[in-house]
XYZ file of C-alpha atoms in Angstrom:
463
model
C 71.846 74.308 125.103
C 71.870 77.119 122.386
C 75.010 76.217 120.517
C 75.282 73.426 118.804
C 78.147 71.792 121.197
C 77.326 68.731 123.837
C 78.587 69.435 127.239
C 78.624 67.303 130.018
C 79.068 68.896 133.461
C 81.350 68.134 136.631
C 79.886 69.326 139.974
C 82.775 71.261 141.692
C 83.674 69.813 144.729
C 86.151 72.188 146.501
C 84.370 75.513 146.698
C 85.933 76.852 148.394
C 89.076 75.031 147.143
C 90.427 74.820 150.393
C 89.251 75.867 153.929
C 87.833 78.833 154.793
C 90.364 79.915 157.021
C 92.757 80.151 153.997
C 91.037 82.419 151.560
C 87.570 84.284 151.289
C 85.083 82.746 147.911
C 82.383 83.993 146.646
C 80.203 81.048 147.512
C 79.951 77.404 148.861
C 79.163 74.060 147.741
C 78.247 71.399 149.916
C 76.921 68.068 150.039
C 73.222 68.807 149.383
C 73.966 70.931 146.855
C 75.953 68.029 145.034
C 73.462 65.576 145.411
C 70.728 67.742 144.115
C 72.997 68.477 140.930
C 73.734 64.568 140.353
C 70.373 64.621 139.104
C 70.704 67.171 136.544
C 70.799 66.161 133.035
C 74.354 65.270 131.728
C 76.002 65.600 134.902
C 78.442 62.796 134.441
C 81.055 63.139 137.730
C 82.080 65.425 140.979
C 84.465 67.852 139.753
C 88.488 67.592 140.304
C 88.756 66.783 144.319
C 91.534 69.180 144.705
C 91.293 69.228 148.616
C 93.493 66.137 148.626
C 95.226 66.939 152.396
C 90.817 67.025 153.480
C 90.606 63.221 151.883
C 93.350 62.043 153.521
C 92.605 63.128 156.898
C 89.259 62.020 156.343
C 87.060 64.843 157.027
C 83.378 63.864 156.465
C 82.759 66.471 154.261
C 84.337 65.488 151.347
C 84.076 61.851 151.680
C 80.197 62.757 152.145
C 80.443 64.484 148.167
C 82.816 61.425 147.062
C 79.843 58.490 148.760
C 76.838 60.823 147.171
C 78.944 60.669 143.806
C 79.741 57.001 143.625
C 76.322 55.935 144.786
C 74.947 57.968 141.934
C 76.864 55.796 139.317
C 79.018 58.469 138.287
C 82.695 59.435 138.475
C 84.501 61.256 140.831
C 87.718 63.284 139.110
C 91.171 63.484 140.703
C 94.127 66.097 141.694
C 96.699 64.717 143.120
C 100.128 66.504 142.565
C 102.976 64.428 143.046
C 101.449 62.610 146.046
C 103.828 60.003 147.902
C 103.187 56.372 147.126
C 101.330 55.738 150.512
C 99.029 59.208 150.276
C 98.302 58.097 146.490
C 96.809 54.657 147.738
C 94.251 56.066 150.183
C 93.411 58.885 147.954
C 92.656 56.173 145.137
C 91.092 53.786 147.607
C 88.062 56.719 148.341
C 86.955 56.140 144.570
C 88.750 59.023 142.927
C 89.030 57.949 139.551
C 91.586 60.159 137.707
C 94.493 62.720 137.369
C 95.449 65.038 135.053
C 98.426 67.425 137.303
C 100.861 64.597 136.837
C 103.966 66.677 135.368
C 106.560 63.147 135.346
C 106.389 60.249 133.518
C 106.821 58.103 136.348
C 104.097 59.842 138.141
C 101.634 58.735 135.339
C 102.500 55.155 134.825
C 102.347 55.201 138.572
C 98.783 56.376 138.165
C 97.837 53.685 135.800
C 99.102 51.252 137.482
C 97.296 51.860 140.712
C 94.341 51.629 138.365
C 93.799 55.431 137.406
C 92.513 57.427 134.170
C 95.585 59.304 133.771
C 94.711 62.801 131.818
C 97.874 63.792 129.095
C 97.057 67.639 129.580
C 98.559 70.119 126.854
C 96.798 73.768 128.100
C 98.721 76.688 128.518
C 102.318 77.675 129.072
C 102.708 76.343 132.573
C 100.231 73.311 131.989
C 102.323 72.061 129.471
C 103.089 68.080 130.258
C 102.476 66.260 127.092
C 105.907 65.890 125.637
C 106.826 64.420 128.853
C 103.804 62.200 129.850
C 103.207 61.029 126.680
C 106.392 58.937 126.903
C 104.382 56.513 129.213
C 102.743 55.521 125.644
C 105.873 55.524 123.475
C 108.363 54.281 125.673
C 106.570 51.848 127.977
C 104.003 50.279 125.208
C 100.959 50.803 127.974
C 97.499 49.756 127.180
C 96.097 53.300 126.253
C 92.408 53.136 127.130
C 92.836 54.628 130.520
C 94.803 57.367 128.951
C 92.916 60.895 128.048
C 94.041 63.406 126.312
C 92.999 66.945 127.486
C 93.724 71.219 128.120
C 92.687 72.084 131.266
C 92.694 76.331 130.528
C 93.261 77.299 126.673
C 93.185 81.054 126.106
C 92.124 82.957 123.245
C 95.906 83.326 121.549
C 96.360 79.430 121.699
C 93.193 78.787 120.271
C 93.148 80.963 117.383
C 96.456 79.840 116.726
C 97.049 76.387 118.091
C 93.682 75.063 118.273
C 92.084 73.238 120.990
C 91.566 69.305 120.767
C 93.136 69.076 117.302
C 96.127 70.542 118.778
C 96.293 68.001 121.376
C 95.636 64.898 119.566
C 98.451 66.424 117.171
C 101.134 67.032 119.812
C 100.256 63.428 120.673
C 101.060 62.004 117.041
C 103.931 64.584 116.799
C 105.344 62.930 119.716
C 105.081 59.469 117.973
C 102.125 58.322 118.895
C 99.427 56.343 115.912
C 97.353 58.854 114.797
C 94.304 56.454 115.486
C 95.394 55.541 119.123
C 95.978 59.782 119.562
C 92.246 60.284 118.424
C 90.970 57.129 120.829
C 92.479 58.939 123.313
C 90.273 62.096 122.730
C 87.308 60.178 121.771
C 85.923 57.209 123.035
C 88.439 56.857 126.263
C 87.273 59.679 127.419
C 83.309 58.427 127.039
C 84.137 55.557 128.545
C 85.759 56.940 131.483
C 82.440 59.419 131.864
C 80.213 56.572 131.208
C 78.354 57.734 128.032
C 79.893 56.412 125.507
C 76.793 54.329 124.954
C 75.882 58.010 123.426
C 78.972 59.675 122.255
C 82.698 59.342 121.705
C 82.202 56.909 118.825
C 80.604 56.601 114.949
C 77.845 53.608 115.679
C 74.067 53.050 115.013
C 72.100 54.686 118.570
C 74.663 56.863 118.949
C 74.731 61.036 118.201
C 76.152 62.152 115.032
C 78.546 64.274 116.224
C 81.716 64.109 114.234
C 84.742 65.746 112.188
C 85.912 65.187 108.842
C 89.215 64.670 108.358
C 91.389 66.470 105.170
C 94.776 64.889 106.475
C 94.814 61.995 109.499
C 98.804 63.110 110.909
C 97.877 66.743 110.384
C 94.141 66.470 111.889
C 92.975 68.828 109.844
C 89.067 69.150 110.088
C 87.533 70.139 107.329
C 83.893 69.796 108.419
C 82.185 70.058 111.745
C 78.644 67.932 112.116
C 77.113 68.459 115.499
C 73.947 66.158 115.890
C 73.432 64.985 112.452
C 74.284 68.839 111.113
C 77.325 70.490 109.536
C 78.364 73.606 111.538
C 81.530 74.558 110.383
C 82.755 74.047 106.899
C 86.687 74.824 106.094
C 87.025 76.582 109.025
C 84.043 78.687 108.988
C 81.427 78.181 111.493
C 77.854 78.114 109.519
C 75.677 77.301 112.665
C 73.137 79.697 114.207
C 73.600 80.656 118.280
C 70.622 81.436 120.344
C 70.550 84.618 122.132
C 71.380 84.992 125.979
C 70.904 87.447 128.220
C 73.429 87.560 131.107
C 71.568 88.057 134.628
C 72.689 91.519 135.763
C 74.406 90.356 139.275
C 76.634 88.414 136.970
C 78.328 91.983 135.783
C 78.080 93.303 139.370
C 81.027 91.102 140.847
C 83.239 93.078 142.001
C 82.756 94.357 145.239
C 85.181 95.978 147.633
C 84.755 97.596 150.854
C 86.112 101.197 149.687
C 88.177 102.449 146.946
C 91.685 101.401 147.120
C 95.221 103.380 147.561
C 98.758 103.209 147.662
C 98.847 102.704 151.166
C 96.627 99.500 150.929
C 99.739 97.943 149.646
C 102.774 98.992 152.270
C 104.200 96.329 153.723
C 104.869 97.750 157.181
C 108.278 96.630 158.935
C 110.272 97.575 162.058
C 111.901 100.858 161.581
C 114.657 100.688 163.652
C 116.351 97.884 160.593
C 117.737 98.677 157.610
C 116.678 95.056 156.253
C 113.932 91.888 156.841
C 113.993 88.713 156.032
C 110.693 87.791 154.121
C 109.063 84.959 152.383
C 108.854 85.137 149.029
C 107.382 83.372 146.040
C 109.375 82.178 143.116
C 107.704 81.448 139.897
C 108.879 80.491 136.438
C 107.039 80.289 133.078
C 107.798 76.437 132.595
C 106.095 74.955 135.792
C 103.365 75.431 137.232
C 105.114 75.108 140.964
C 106.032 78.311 142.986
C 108.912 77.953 145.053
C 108.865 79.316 148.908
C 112.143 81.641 148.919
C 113.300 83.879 151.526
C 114.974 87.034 150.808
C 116.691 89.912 152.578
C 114.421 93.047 151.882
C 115.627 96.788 152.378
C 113.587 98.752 154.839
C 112.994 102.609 153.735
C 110.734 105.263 156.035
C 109.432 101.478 157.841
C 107.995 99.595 154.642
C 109.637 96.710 152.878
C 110.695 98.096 149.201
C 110.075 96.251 145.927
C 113.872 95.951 143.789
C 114.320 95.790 139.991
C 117.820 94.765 140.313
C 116.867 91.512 142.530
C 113.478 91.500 140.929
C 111.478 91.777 143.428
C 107.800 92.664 142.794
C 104.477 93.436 145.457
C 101.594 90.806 144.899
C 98.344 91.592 146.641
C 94.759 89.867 146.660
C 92.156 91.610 147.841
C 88.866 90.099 148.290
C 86.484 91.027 146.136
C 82.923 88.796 146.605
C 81.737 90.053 150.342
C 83.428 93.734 150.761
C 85.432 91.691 154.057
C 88.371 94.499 153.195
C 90.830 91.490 153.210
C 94.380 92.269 151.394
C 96.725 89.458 151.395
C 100.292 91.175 150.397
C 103.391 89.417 149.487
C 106.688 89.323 147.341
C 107.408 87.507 143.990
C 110.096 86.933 141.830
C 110.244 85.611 138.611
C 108.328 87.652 136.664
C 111.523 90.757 135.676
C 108.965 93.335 135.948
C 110.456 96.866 136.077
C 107.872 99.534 136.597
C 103.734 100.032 136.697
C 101.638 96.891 138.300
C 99.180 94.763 136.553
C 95.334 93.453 137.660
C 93.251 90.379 137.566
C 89.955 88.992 138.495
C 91.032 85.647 136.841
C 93.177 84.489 139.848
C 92.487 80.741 140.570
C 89.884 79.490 142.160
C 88.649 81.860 144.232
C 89.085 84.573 141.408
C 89.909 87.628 144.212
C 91.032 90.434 142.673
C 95.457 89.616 142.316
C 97.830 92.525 141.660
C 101.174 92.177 140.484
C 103.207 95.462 141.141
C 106.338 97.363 141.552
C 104.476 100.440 142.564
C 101.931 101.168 145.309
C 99.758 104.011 143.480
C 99.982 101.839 140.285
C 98.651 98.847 141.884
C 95.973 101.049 143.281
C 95.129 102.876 140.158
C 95.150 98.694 138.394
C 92.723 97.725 141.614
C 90.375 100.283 141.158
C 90.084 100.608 137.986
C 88.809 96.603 137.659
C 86.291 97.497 140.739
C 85.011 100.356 138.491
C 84.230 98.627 135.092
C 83.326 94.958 137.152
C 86.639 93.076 136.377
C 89.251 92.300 133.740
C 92.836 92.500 133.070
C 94.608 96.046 133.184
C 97.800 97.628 133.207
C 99.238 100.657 134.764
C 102.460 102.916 134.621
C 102.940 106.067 136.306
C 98.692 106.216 137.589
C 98.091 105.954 133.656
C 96.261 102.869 132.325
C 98.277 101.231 129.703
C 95.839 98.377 128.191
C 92.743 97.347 129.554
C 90.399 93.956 128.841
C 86.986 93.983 130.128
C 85.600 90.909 131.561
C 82.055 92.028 132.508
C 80.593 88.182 133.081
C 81.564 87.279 136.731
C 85.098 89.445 135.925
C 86.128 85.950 134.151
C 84.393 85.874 131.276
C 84.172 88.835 127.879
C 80.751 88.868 126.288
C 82.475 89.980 123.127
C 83.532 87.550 120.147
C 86.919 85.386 120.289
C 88.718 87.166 117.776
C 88.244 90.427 119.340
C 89.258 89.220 122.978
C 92.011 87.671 121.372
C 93.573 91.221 119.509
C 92.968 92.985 123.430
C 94.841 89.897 125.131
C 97.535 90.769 122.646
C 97.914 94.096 123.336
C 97.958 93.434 127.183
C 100.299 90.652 126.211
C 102.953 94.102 124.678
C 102.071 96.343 127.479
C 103.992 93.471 129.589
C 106.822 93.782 127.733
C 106.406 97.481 128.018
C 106.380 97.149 132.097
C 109.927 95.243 131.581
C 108.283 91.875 132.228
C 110.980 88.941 130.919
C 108.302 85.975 130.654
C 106.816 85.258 126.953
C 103.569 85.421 128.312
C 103.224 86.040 132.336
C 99.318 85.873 132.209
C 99.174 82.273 133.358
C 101.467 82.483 136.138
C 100.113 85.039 137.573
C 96.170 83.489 137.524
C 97.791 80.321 139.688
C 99.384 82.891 142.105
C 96.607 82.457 144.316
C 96.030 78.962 144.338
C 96.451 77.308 147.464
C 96.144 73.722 146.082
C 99.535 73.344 144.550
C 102.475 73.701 145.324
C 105.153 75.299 147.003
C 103.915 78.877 148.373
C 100.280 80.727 147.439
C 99.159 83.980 148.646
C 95.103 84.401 149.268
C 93.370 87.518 150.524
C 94.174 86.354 153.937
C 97.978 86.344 153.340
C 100.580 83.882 152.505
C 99.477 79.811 152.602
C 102.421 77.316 152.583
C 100.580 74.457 150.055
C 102.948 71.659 151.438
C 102.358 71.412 154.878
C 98.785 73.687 154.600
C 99.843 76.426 156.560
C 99.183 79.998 156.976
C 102.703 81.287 157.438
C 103.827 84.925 158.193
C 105.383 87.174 155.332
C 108.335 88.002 157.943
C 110.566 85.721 159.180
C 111.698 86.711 162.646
């Protein structure tokens, strides 16, 4: 309430994301907590329902969060993945409202049809669907008020240099759509979905004056910012005043493991009288958000499974980090062409466990410990020697230091990936979803490997 931006707020309603006997969180919200934050002020929905497989079994608990929501008069949001035509219905028939993981064009008009918001998202590498959901608009002439334009994550790089909304709402027009439908889409649709666009989303007597001025309409380019009746930002500059905050001091303290960490943490222990094992593995790419659930022949030296540059083969490891359990999921991935050293994060979707990406035990040890120490981050090691480092002291997710700065760190972690022989452009979102056992093909969690298709916990060894 200190900066002069409106935000509205979406209870989660999948924490944890999935069942407990998947992953470990660092907390739990259930259905009184929900219905005691439907009162809050500018709560407007229940966050993305993510537990789809929970709806459509019909476990109480959700549907419980879903009734609370709906009898409230607010919205409940959607995630539902390429869902089959039959699992789609019931999900939609609960009163989830909208989507924004459809990747496929059919998938969206799909969506509408069956009476959903469908979200256009344009985030991050990975996250990346507008150019091919957008065609529902330009090639099927829909009505477009139950379309929304949206990001999901942005990080710093794409915001300094892309933008955030604006560079939405410009893809969109790129893509052929009217500049004034584009801005509809990011404006009033989205009000009117949340139900306060009796407030915001448009320029009308009774409502707030929050609004942009425009220098060029196919461009968007803002030239002034007015939040509440008051210019902020003026050619780029913000001119606004931000109120102070102090961060509560558990909030820096999140990081807590059971014992310091080392090489042998991370051995994947096999049969020694084989020279190979067949193992599970997790194939990733930079374009898609989907892992694939691969199985590879592994080499066997003094009884531990061995990462390989040539096949490109790399160690990924979560180990819980909220409730010192000593949980360490360990895996393979491939995908990601790294050579040498490991890499840390306690960004690592949803449950945000602390996820290490390695070729090297000690390195991924030295990366582990090294985020326990400081209270989270991103790091990267070669040879035990810390190569670039980003502090994230707020919950290990969030810097307390000014965009532009996090931004020139991020960039340097961004080299230090080349420098570790990693092929991607920018691995750093890939390897945040690794962990996510809400979409699909093959997760890891800090209780090992979860199959996201049939909701399994599967075995990293194939007998």
């Amino acid at each position: 309430r200190n900066v002069p931006l409106r935000v509205y707020t979406s209870i989660p309603s999948c924490v944890p994301a999935t069942s407990p006997k998947f992953e470990t969180t660092g907390g739990n919200i259930d259905v009184e907590d929900v219905r005691e934050a439907l009162q809050w002020d500018r709560t407007v929905a229940l966050g993305e329902v993510m537990d789809y497989p929970s709806v459509l079994r019909g476990e109480e608990e959700i549907h419980a969060m879903i009734r609370e929501t709906l009898g409230s008069g607010k919205v409940v949001e959607g995630h539902a993945p390429d869902l089959s035509e039959e699992e789609l219905n019931a999900y939609i028939g609960t009163g989830v409202s909208s989507c924004h993981e459809s990747t496929r064009k059919e998938e969206g008009l799909e969506k509408l049809r069956l009476g959903m918001c469908l979200m256009i998202r344009e985030g991050f590498a990975s996250i990346k669907n507008l150019s091919e959901l957008i065609r529902v608009v330009t090639e099927e002439n829909v009505d477009t008020s139950r379309i929304c334009l949206v990001t999901d994550d942005r990080h710093p790089e794409d915001i300094i240099n892309e933008g955030h909304m604006d560079h939405v709402v410009r893809r969109a027009i790129e893509e052929g759509v009217d500049p004034i439908e584009a801005i509809q889409m990011s404006t009033i649709n989205t009000a009117t979905h949340f139900k306060v666009d009796q407030v915001v989303g448009g320029i009308a007597p009774g409502r707030f004056a929050d609004m942009v001025i425009l220098e060029d309409l196919d461009m968007i380019s803002v030239s002034e910012v007015i939040a509440d009746g008051r210019i902020v930002a003026s050619n780029g500059e913000f001119i606004g005043k931000f109120g102070s905050y102090k961060y509560p001091e558990d909030a820096k303290r999140s990081v807590k493991l059971s014992r310091k960490l080392d090489r042998h943490d991370f051995t994947v222990q096999a049969e020694q009288k084989r020279d190979t094992a067949k193992v599970r593995v997790m194939g990733v790419d930079e374009s898609s958000p989907i892992t694939e659930n691969l199985t590879e022949e592994l080499p066997i030296d003094d009884g531990s499974l061995q990462t390989s540059v040539d096949r490109d083969l790399a160690k990924v490891a979560v180990v819980e980090r909220h409730k010192k359990t000593g949980n360490i999921g360990l895996g393979f991935v491939t995908g990601f062409g790294f050579e040498e050293g490991a890499t840390a994060t306690t960004i690592a979707h949803d449950s945000h466990n602390l996820l290490i990406v390695g070729m090297d035990e000690g390195d991924m040890a030295v990366a582990a410990n090294k985020l326990a120490e400081v209270g989270g981050g991103v790091v990267t090691v070669r040879e035990g020697e810390i190569l670039r480092f980003l502090k994230l002291p707020i919950g290990g997710l969030m810097s307390d230091q000014p965009l532009e700065r996090t931004r020139e760190k991020m960039s340097k972690l961004s080299k230090s990936w080349d420098e570790l022989g990693c092929k991607m452009d920018f691995p750093f979102p890939t390897i945040v979803l690794l962990a996510l056992p809400v979409l699909p093909k093959l997760r890891i969690t800090d209780k090992g490997l979860v199959d996201t298709v049939s909701f399994e916990k599967i075995d990293l060894l194939i007998d």
